[in-house]
C-alpha angles and dihedrals in degrees: 000000000000089000092053091045092051091047090051093050092050091049092048091049092048091049090050093051091046092049092048091050090049091055094051113101131186113199117210113224111197119202122178096198119090121277089234094058118115090238093058094044099041100035118014099041094048090046093051091047091050094045094048092051093048095044097043093101089057094050093242125127140163125231117201118222105188131178095043095294091152095033133342101203108102090202094058100052097101091049090053090058093043090051094046097247087123133011097213130020146172114247135179111213095204092057089075105052116213095012097089105022095164091064092059089080091075092061093058117112120246100030120083110033099197149351094287095054095043095045097046092044094051095044096046097042090050092050090049090055094244096126123073118216137060091060088136090059139053108245111221098180145345126201139154144230123243119276117292119257134184113247112190145168088221122066115266106189098147145015091268092059092065092068112110095004112141102225130183113239136175118217138353099292094054088045091054092046095051091047090050090052092052097255129127110244120219116191109219138149118259091251091057098055102086096042094050092048091047091051091049094243091123132017101224148319140260109226140112125283096256096050089047089057096041094051095042096247088135090057089067103030131063103181125075125187111193102199102148094246098174137282134259118238123216124197127200106204136182135208103266096218090052091050093049090054095057125100115265092246090056090050087055089052090052089052089053090046092070091059091044093053096044092048091050091049092052094044096048108026100044096053091045089058092047090052091052093050092048091049093050092047090054094046111095090202091062138059122216110190130188114197119253119242088259092053091048089054091049092049091049091050093047095051097041092097088055090050090050091050093050092045090052093054095043128077112290113274093008096126090053091048089051092051091048091049092051091050089052093049092049091053094057 
């Protein structure tokens, strides 16, 4: 009898271990940007560490694969999640023109002034169901870059100085904006900006102050025109079937993750941009220019056709909802 009892206990213990192991789940988080980037170190790594600690009791964890380990093509990230290559990934809606037309509003000049405004607007509007797209995924978080600037080898002291400048852009909205301003858009990857400027193939780039520093654009440009030319939205999305199969408590943690990521972006990215601007303003070898009221009016008039085009492709009333959301954020 003792022998049978012992055998039964061993079998029960083995079954318990097996069942526990079966419940454990490691989620692969694919990120195409380098592991050494400030975003990975200041946002993704702390988030994964926090999530893993909180979800340990449920046997669920996240493993970060940075630097394109699971796939380097920024345009193919959503497909990787859809196909099960990764469970979670970083995507950029504007990198796939026409697929996520509602997200084009964030790249329009004259709306979001900074990372805080862009990130909160994108996150809250998505949660409120105002943005079409990503219905096939579970959206973990949305946040934005800082506002776009023009960084150039040639002086840009006014609206008129943009004319003829060959400027790196990414996507159709930036292309349309630069064309409307009189520039010559050049679609290039972020890693190609500095080399092409240095070789004289382009004159500058339109990007925010942090990206300009990270990708060495500021090593080869001395002039910075801060004209609030839109922000870039990033979306961290998850395979919906994977999400649906998770325990409810883990789903709650993923809901909290959006706020965690957005807060980290605002706390780390915004101040980094401010430090860059202060440094350039104090550097006698550089010029940091803010448009005059007259130039701002001219920029607004020039890009109005782009705004109208984006508004026509987006959900009805979305531009007005975006403006109302920004007003609400600024009042807090």
